[in-house]
Amino acid sequence: SQDVVVFVPGSFKPPHRGHYEMVEAYSKQYPQGKIKVLISNPSEKRKRKTAEGKEITPQVAKEIFEFYTAQLHNVEVNISPEASPVGIAFEALKDLEPGTTAVLGASKKPNEKGVPDWAKFKTAPAFVEKNNLDIKLLDPEQTAVNVTEDDGVELSARHIRDNPRDIELLKRYVPDHVNAEDLSYILTK
């Protein structure tokens, strides 16, 4: 069936080129499907601010993600009250219509410990089974996508937060079709 839903969860503080490329890849791979970006609501200690003291709230992350994905017809961006990106995605599986094909969006990129991003979903099949969900969950390892290599996801989000007015630096971290001045404006207004 055409009913494919891809969940791409994260805290996205703020979203950058790698996050966008992941969503774009799924958008193109499943043109008839729905791509749902799920922004988590971090706990107090996980909150992040720019060098100027502006907090990257879930609302700011949503505004930036919607700006990046405006030309992708099948992407929607939602904010969850949950703090855990993986937890949000698992809960979202419970709300799917029976027979839906579900994809848990992740990249193939390993973290500093060498663990690939998709590994955060390795317990998902057991979750689906335990909750008797009548959905078809595709293997997260098989559906993981490649994204541009940079200095690591954490680092680039931090670079953006630390230099919200440095247009030349921001250019390296925004999707190609996005104007770095516009990102700077959202981060500093």
PDB file of N, CA, C and O in Angstrom, residues 87-148:
ATOM      1  N   GLY A  87      11.783   7.918  22.405  1.00  0.00           N
ATOM      2  CA  GLY A  87      10.497   7.670  23.061  1.00  0.00           C
ATOM      3  C   GLY A  87       9.328   8.220  22.263  1.00  0.00           C
ATOM      4  O   GLY A  87       8.285   7.571  22.120  1.00  0.00           O
ATOM      5  N   ILE A  88       9.486   9.424  21.717  1.00  0.00           N
ATOM      6  CA  ILE A  88       8.423  10.042  20.908  1.00  0.00           C
ATOM      7  C   ILE A  88       8.106   9.162  19.706  1.00  0.00           C
ATOM      8  O   ILE A  88       6.957   8.955  19.361  1.00  0.00           O
ATOM      9  N   ALA A  89       9.167   8.703  19.042  1.00  0.00           N
ATOM     10  CA  ALA A  89       8.978   7.923  17.816  1.00  0.00           C
ATOM     11  C   ALA A  89       8.257   6.612  18.128  1.00  0.00           C
ATOM     12  O   ALA A  89       7.342   6.210  17.412  1.00  0.00           O
ATOM     13  N   PHE A  90       8.647   5.947  19.214  1.00  0.00           N
ATOM     14  CA  PHE A  90       8.007   4.689  19.585  1.00  0.00           C
ATOM     15  C   PHE A  90       6.526   4.927  19.892  1.00  0.00           C
ATOM     16  O   PHE A  90       5.666   4.171  19.445  1.00  0.00           O
ATOM     17  N   GLU A  91       6.235   5.986  20.651  1.00  0.00           N
ATOM     18  CA  GLU A  91       4.832   6.285  20.975  1.00  0.00           C
ATOM     19  C   GLU A  91       4.032   6.592  19.710  1.00  0.00           C
ATOM     20  O   GLU A  91       2.871   6.203  19.592  1.00  0.00           O
ATOM     21  N   ALA A  92       4.664   7.282  18.771  1.00  0.00           N
ATOM     22  CA  ALA A  92       3.976   7.651  17.527  1.00  0.00           C
ATOM     23  C   ALA A  92       3.566   6.408  16.734  1.00  0.00           C
ATOM     24  O   ALA A  92       2.547   6.419  16.034  1.00  0.00           O
ATOM     25  N   LEU A  93       4.347   5.339  16.850  1.00  0.00           N
ATOM     26  CA  LEU A  93       4.003   4.096  16.146  1.00  0.00           C
ATOM     27  C   LEU A  93       2.640   3.576  16.589  1.00  0.00           C
ATOM     28  O   LEU A  93       1.886   2.998  15.801  1.00  0.00           O
ATOM     29  N   LYS A  94       2.295   3.814  17.865  1.00  0.00           N
ATOM     30  CA  LYS A  94       1.028   3.324  18.415  1.00  0.00           C
ATOM     31  C   LYS A  94      -0.183   4.002  17.774  1.00  0.00           C
ATOM     32  O   LYS A  94      -1.286   3.470  17.820  1.00  0.00           O
ATOM     33  N   ASP A  95       0.026   5.193  17.241  1.00  0.00           N
ATOM     34  CA  ASP A  95      -1.100   5.964  16.687  1.00  0.00           C
ATOM     35  C   ASP A  95      -1.340   5.707  15.205  1.00  0.00           C
ATOM     36  O   ASP A  95      -2.228   6.303  14.607  1.00  0.00           O
ATOM     37  N   LEU A  96      -0.535   4.861  14.606  1.00  0.00           N
ATOM     38  CA  LEU A  96      -0.684   4.608  13.168  1.00  0.00           C
ATOM     39  C   LEU A  96      -1.893   3.726  12.869  1.00  0.00           C
ATOM     40  O   LEU A  96      -2.272   2.877  13.672  1.00  0.00           O
ATOM     41  N   GLU A  97      -2.485   3.949  11.700  1.00  0.00           N
ATOM     42  CA  GLU A  97      -3.579   3.101  11.237  1.00  0.00           C
ATOM     43  C   GLU A  97      -3.058   1.684  11.020  1.00  0.00           C
ATOM     44  O   GLU A  97      -1.924   1.503  10.577  1.00  0.00           O
ATOM     45  N   PRO A  98      -3.893   0.673  11.288  1.00  0.00           N
ATOM     46  CA  PRO A  98      -3.480  -0.706  11.007  1.00  0.00           C
ATOM     47  C   PRO A  98      -3.064  -0.855   9.541  1.00  0.00           C
ATOM     48  O   PRO A  98      -3.668  -0.246   8.659  1.00  0.00           O
ATOM     49  N   GLY A  99      -2.005  -1.626   9.321  1.00  0.00           N
ATOM     50  CA  GLY A  99      -1.550  -1.861   7.954  1.00  0.00           C
ATOM     51  C   GLY A  99      -0.573  -0.833   7.430  1.00  0.00           C
ATOM     52  O   GLY A  99      -0.036  -0.979   6.333  1.00  0.00           O
ATOM     53  N   THR A 100      -0.323   0.216   8.221  1.00  0.00           N
ATOM     54  CA  THR A 100       0.630   1.242   7.785  1.00  0.00           C
ATOM     55  C   THR A 100       2.051   0.680   7.779  1.00  0.00           C
ATOM     56  O   THR A 100       2.413  -0.111   8.646  1.00  0.00           O
ATOM     57  N   THR A 101       2.827   1.097   6.783  1.00  0.00           N
ATOM     58  CA  THR A 101       4.261   0.793   6.781  1.00  0.00           C
ATOM     59  C   THR A 101       4.968   1.944   7.488  1.00  0.00           C
ATOM     60  O   THR A 101       4.781   3.111   7.118  1.00  0.00           O
ATOM     61  N   ALA A 102       5.739   1.618   8.511  1.00  0.00           N
ATOM     62  CA  ALA A 102       6.414   2.646   9.306  1.00  0.00           C
ATOM     63  C   ALA A 102       7.918   2.597   9.092  1.00  0.00           C
ATOM     64  O   ALA A 102       8.511   1.519   8.983  1.00  0.00           O
ATOM     65  N   VAL A 103       8.519   3.775   9.030  1.00  0.00           N
ATOM     66  CA  VAL A 103       9.966   3.912   8.904  1.00  0.00           C
ATOM     67  C   VAL A 103      10.435   4.815  10.037  1.00  0.00           C
ATOM     68  O   VAL A 103       9.838   5.873  10.270  1.00  0.00           O
ATOM     69  N   LEU A 104      11.458   4.395  10.746  1.00  0.00           N
ATOM     70  CA  LEU A 104      12.056   5.238  11.780  1.00  0.00           C
ATOM     71  C   LEU A 104      13.296   5.881  11.183  1.00  0.00           C
ATOM     72  O   LEU A 104      14.265   5.202  10.841  1.00  0.00           O
ATOM     73  N   GLY A 105      13.238   7.191  11.021  1.00  0.00           N
ATOM     74  CA  GLY A 105      14.271   7.911  10.284  1.00  0.00           C
ATOM     75  C   GLY A 105      15.537   8.116  11.089  1.00  0.00           C
ATOM     76  O   GLY A 105      15.514   8.600  12.216  1.00  0.00           O
ATOM     77  N   ALA A 106      16.640   7.746  10.484  1.00  0.00           N
ATOM     78  CA  ALA A 106      17.949   7.911  11.121  1.00  0.00           C
ATOM     79  C   ALA A 106      19.011   7.932  10.034  1.00  0.00           C
ATOM     80  O   ALA A 106      18.747   7.561   8.890  1.00  0.00           O
ATOM     81  N   SER A 107      20.207   8.365  10.414  1.00  0.00           N
ATOM     82  CA  SER A 107      21.298   8.330   9.446  1.00  0.00           C
ATOM     83  C   SER A 107      22.200   7.133   9.735  1.00  0.00           C
ATOM     84  O   SER A 107      22.095   6.491  10.775  1.00  0.00           O
ATOM     85  N   LYS A 108      23.075   6.851   8.783  1.00  0.00           N
ATOM     86  CA  LYS A 108      24.041   5.751   8.941  1.00  0.00           C
ATOM     87  C   LYS A 108      25.274   6.215   9.701  1.00  0.00           C
ATOM     88  O   LYS A 108      26.163   5.432   9.996  1.00  0.00           O
ATOM     89  N   LYS A 109      25.295   7.511   9.994  1.00  0.00           N
ATOM     90  CA  LYS A 109      26.500   8.108  10.546  1.00  0.00           C
ATOM     91  C   LYS A 109      26.791   7.622  11.967  1.00  0.00           C
ATOM     92  O   LYS A 109      25.909   7.646  12.822  1.00  0.00           O
ATOM     93  N   PRO A 110      28.024   7.177  12.224  1.00  0.00           N
ATOM     94  CA  PRO A 110      28.361   6.759  13.584  1.00  0.00           C
ATOM     95  C   PRO A 110      28.635   7.956  14.497  1.00  0.00           C
ATOM     96  O   PRO A 110      29.101   8.997  14.035  1.00  0.00           O
ATOM     97  N   ASN A 111      28.322   7.802  15.775  1.00  0.00           N
ATOM     98  CA  ASN A 111      28.664   8.852  16.736  1.00  0.00           C
ATOM     99  C   ASN A 111      30.127   8.704  17.164  1.00  0.00           C
ATOM    100  O   ASN A 111      30.850   7.867  16.625  1.00  0.00           O
ATOM    101  N   GLU A 112      30.541   9.498  18.165  1.00  0.00           N
ATOM    102  CA  GLU A 112      31.967   9.470  18.545  1.00  0.00           C
ATOM    103  C   GLU A 112      32.386   8.108  19.106  1.00  0.00           C
ATOM    104  O   GLU A 112      33.548   7.759  19.104  1.00  0.00           O
ATOM    105  N   LYS A 113      31.419   7.319  19.558  1.00  0.00           N
ATOM    106  CA  LYS A 113      31.747   5.971  20.051  1.00  0.00           C
ATOM    107  C   LYS A 113      31.683   4.922  18.934  1.00  0.00           C
ATOM    108  O   LYS A 113      31.869   3.737  19.185  1.00  0.00           O
ATOM    109  N   GLY A 114      31.374   5.376  17.703  1.00  0.00           N
ATOM    110  CA  GLY A 114      31.332   4.444  16.583  1.00  0.00           C
ATOM    111  C   GLY A 114      29.983   3.745  16.402  1.00  0.00           C
ATOM    112  O   GLY A 114      29.845   2.870  15.555  1.00  0.00           O
ATOM    113  N   VAL A 115      28.994   4.149  17.190  1.00  0.00           N
ATOM    114  CA  VAL A 115      27.662   3.532  17.079  1.00  0.00           C
ATOM    115  C   VAL A 115      26.838   4.299  16.048  1.00  0.00           C
ATOM    116  O   VAL A 115      26.699   5.520  16.157  1.00  0.00           O
ATOM    117  N   PRO A 116      26.308   3.609  15.026  1.00  0.00           N
ATOM    118  CA  PRO A 116      25.541   4.334  14.012  1.00  0.00           C
ATOM    119  C   PRO A 116      24.238   4.907  14.582  1.00  0.00           C
ATOM    120  O   PRO A 116      23.661   4.339  15.521  1.00  0.00           O
ATOM    121  N   ASP A 117      23.793   6.004  14.022  1.00  0.00           N
ATOM    122  CA  ASP A 117      22.598   6.705  14.483  1.00  0.00           C
ATOM    123  C   ASP A 117      21.374   5.787  14.542  1.00  0.00           C
ATOM    124  O   ASP A 117      20.605   5.822  15.502  1.00  0.00           O
ATOM    125  N   TRP A 118      21.197   4.919  13.545  1.00  0.00           N
ATOM    126  CA  TRP A 118      19.999   4.068  13.494  1.00  0.00           C
ATOM    127  C   TRP A 118      19.921   3.075  14.651  1.00  0.00           C
ATOM    128  O   TRP A 118      18.851   2.550  14.961  1.00  0.00           O
ATOM    129  N   ALA A 119      21.061   2.808  15.320  1.00  0.00           N
ATOM    130  CA  ALA A 119      21.081   1.812  16.398  1.00  0.00           C
ATOM    131  C   ALA A 119      20.158   2.195  17.555  1.00  0.00           C
ATOM    132  O   ALA A 119      19.718   1.332  18.318  1.00  0.00           O
ATOM    133  N   LYS A 120      19.814   3.503  17.648  1.00  0.00           N
ATOM    134  CA  LYS A 120      18.903   3.923  18.723  1.00  0.00           C
ATOM    135  C   LYS A 120      17.523   3.279  18.579  1.00  0.00           C
ATOM    136  O   LYS A 120      16.736   3.261  19.519  1.00  0.00           O
ATOM    137  N   PHE A 121      17.241   2.740  17.382  1.00  0.00           N
ATOM    138  CA  PHE A 121      15.934   2.123  17.134  1.00  0.00           C
ATOM    139  C   PHE A 121      15.984   0.595  17.148  1.00  0.00           C
ATOM    140  O   PHE A 121      15.036  -0.060  16.732  1.00  0.00           O
ATOM    141  N   LYS A 122      17.085   0.019  17.635  1.00  0.00           N
ATOM    142  CA  LYS A 122      17.176  -1.430  17.465  1.00  0.00           C
ATOM    143  C   LYS A 122      16.149  -2.214  18.285  1.00  0.00           C
ATOM    144  O   LYS A 122      15.847  -3.354  17.958  1.00  0.00           O
ATOM    145  N   THR A 123      15.589  -1.599  19.322  1.00  0.00           N
ATOM    146  CA  THR A 123      14.544  -2.297  20.091  1.00  0.00           C
ATOM    147  C   THR A 123      13.139  -2.073  19.522  1.00  0.00           C
ATOM    148  O   THR A 123      12.157  -2.577  20.072  1.00  0.00           O
ATOM    149  N   ALA A 124      13.035  -1.316  18.430  1.00  0.00           N
ATOM    150  CA  ALA A 124      11.707  -1.003  17.876  1.00  0.00           C
ATOM    151  C   ALA A 124      10.903  -2.245  17.467  1.00  0.00           C
ATOM    152  O   ALA A 124       9.706  -2.325  17.776  1.00  0.00           O
ATOM    153  N   PRO A 125      11.500  -3.238  16.787  1.00  0.00           N
ATOM    154  CA  PRO A 125      10.705  -4.420  16.426  1.00  0.00           C
ATOM    155  C   PRO A 125      10.089  -5.103  17.645  1.00  0.00           C
ATOM    156  O   PRO A 125       8.927  -5.517  17.610  1.00  0.00           O
ATOM    157  N   ALA A 126      10.850  -5.193  18.734  1.00  0.00           N
ATOM    158  CA  ALA A 126      10.333  -5.798  19.969  1.00  0.00           C
ATOM    159  C   ALA A 126       9.186  -4.961  20.548  1.00  0.00           C
ATOM    160  O   ALA A 126       8.197  -5.496  21.051  1.00  0.00           O
ATOM    161  N   PHE A 127       9.314  -3.636  20.437  1.00  0.00           N
ATOM    162  CA  PHE A 127       8.259  -2.730  20.916  1.00  0.00           C
ATOM    163  C   PHE A 127       6.962  -2.949  20.134  1.00  0.00           C
ATOM    164  O   PHE A 127       5.871  -3.021  20.705  1.00  0.00           O
ATOM    165  N   VAL A 128       7.097  -3.061  18.816  1.00  0.00           N
ATOM    166  CA  VAL A 128       5.934  -3.286  17.945  1.00  0.00           C
ATOM    167  C   VAL A 128       5.242  -4.605  18.322  1.00  0.00           C
ATOM    168  O   VAL A 128       4.014  -4.669  18.448  1.00  0.00           O
ATOM    169  N   GLU A 129       6.048  -5.612  18.539  1.00  0.00           N
ATOM    170  CA  GLU A 129       5.512  -6.931  18.885  1.00  0.00           C
ATOM    171  C   GLU A 129       4.837  -6.917  20.260  1.00  0.00           C
ATOM    172  O   GLU A 129       3.713  -7.394  20.422  1.00  0.00           O
ATOM    173  N   LYS A 130       5.511  -6.330  21.228  1.00  0.00           N
ATOM    174  CA  LYS A 130       5.008  -6.301  22.603  1.00  0.00           C
ATOM    175  C   LYS A 130       3.658  -5.577  22.683  1.00  0.00           C
ATOM    176  O   LYS A 130       2.779  -5.956  23.460  1.00  0.00           O
ATOM    177  N   ASN A 131       3.519  -4.533  21.861  1.00  0.00           N
ATOM    178  CA  ASN A 131       2.289  -3.741  21.880  1.00  0.00           C
ATOM    179  C   ASN A 131       1.258  -4.227  20.850  1.00  0.00           C
ATOM    180  O   ASN A 131       0.246  -3.574  20.635  1.00  0.00           O
ATOM    181  N   ASN A 132       1.549  -5.368  20.231  1.00  0.00           N
ATOM    182  CA  ASN A 132       0.649  -5.956  19.229  1.00  0.00           C
ATOM    183  C   ASN A 132       0.217  -4.936  18.177  1.00  0.00           C
ATOM    184  O   ASN A 132      -0.964  -4.855  17.830  1.00  0.00           O
ATOM    185  N   LEU A 133       1.157  -4.153  17.699  1.00  0.00           N
ATOM    186  CA  LEU A 133       0.816  -3.134  16.704  1.00  0.00           C
ATOM    187  C   LEU A 133       0.693  -3.788  15.331  1.00  0.00           C
ATOM    188  O   LEU A 133       1.583  -4.503  14.895  1.00  0.00           O
ATOM    189  N   ASP A 134      -0.434  -3.502  14.683  1.00  0.00           N
ATOM    190  CA  ASP A 134      -0.695  -4.073  13.360  1.00  0.00           C
ATOM    191  C   ASP A 134      -0.121  -3.152  12.289  1.00  0.00           C
ATOM    192  O   ASP A 134      -0.835  -2.527  11.512  1.00  0.00           O
ATOM    193  N   ILE A 135       1.205  -3.022  12.306  1.00  0.00           N
ATOM    194  CA  ILE A 135       1.897  -2.169  11.327  1.00  0.00           C
ATOM    195  C   ILE A 135       3.074  -2.957  10.786  1.00  0.00           C
ATOM    196  O   ILE A 135       3.484  -3.960  11.375  1.00  0.00           O
ATOM    197  N   LYS A 136       3.609  -2.476   9.671  1.00  0.00           N
ATOM    198  CA  LYS A 136       4.808  -3.094   9.110  1.00  0.00           C
ATOM    199  C   LYS A 136       5.977  -2.137   9.330  1.00  0.00           C
ATOM    200  O   LYS A 136       6.080  -1.101   8.669  1.00  0.00           O
ATOM    201  N   LEU A 137       6.822  -2.483  10.309  1.00  0.00           N
ATOM    202  CA  LEU A 137       7.976  -1.634  10.587  1.00  0.00           C
ATOM    203  C   LEU A 137       9.150  -2.107   9.741  1.00  0.00           C
ATOM    204  O   LEU A 137       9.579  -3.255   9.851  1.00  0.00           O
ATOM    205  N   LEU A 138       9.665  -1.228   8.895  1.00  0.00           N
ATOM    206  CA  LEU A 138      10.841  -1.591   8.097  1.00  0.00           C
ATOM    207  C   LEU A 138      12.085  -1.548   8.996  1.00  0.00           C
ATOM    208  O   LEU A 138      12.151  -0.793   9.961  1.00  0.00           O
ATOM    209  N   ASP A 139      13.068  -2.365   8.661  1.00  0.00           N
ATOM    210  CA  ASP A 139      14.284  -2.483   9.464  1.00  0.00           C
ATOM    211  C   ASP A 139      15.043  -1.152   9.485  1.00  0.00           C
ATOM    212  O   ASP A 139      15.476  -0.661   8.434  1.00  0.00           O
ATOM    213  N   PRO A 140      15.205  -0.565  10.691  1.00  0.00           N
ATOM    214  CA  PRO A 140      15.857   0.753  10.777  1.00  0.00           C
ATOM    215  C   PRO A 140      17.261   0.785  10.167  1.00  0.00           C
ATOM    216  O   PRO A 140      17.670   1.810   9.623  1.00  0.00           O
ATOM    217  N   GLU A 141      17.976  -0.331  10.233  1.00  0.00           N
ATOM    218  CA  GLU A 141      19.309  -0.359   9.618  1.00  0.00           C
ATOM    219  C   GLU A 141      19.200  -0.237   8.103  1.00  0.00           C
ATOM    220  O   GLU A 141      19.980   0.465   7.455  1.00  0.00           O
ATOM    221  N   GLN A 142      18.197  -0.906   7.531  1.00  0.00           N
ATOM    222  CA  GLN A 142      18.017  -0.891   6.073  1.00  0.00           C
ATOM    223  C   GLN A 142      17.513   0.469   5.567  1.00  0.00           C
ATOM    224  O   GLN A 142      17.814   0.858   4.441  1.00  0.00           O
ATOM    225  N   THR A 143      16.712   1.151   6.388  1.00  0.00           N
ATOM    226  CA  THR A 143      16.110   2.407   5.922  1.00  0.00           C
ATOM    227  C   THR A 143      16.927   3.638   6.310  1.00  0.00           C
ATOM    228  O   THR A 143      16.577   4.751   5.931  1.00  0.00           O
ATOM    229  N   ALA A 144      18.022   3.448   7.063  1.00  0.00           N
ATOM    230  CA  ALA A 144      18.872   4.591   7.429  1.00  0.00           C
ATOM    231  C   ALA A 144      19.471   5.210   6.163  1.00  0.00           C
ATOM    232  O   ALA A 144      19.711   4.521   5.177  1.00  0.00           O
ATOM    233  N   VAL A 145      19.672   6.519   6.192  1.00  0.00           N
ATOM    234  CA  VAL A 145      20.165   7.233   5.013  1.00  0.00           C
ATOM    235  C   VAL A 145      21.547   7.842   5.260  1.00  0.00           C
ATOM    236  O   VAL A 145      21.956   8.044   6.405  1.00  0.00           O
ATOM    237  N   ASN A 146      22.241   8.110   4.162  1.00  0.00           N
ATOM    238  CA  ASN A 146      23.532   8.789   4.255  1.00  0.00           C
ATOM    239  C   ASN A 146      23.326  10.295   4.290  1.00  0.00           C
ATOM    240  O   ASN A 146      22.487  10.816   3.573  1.00  0.00           O
ATOM    241  N   VAL A 147      24.099  10.967   5.105  1.00  0.00           N
ATOM    242  CA  VAL A 147      24.070  12.428   5.110  1.00  0.00           C
ATOM    243  C   VAL A 147      25.491  12.946   4.939  1.00  0.00           C
ATOM    244  O   VAL A 147      26.460  12.220   5.165  1.00  0.00           O
ATOM    245  N   THR A 148      25.584  14.213   4.547  1.00  0.00           N
ATOM    246  CA  THR A 148      26.881  14.851   4.364  1.00  0.00           C
ATOM    247  C   THR A 148      27.726  14.730   5.615  1.00  0.00           C
ATOM    248  O   THR A 148      27.246  14.953   6.718  1.00  0.00           O
TER     249      THR A 148
END
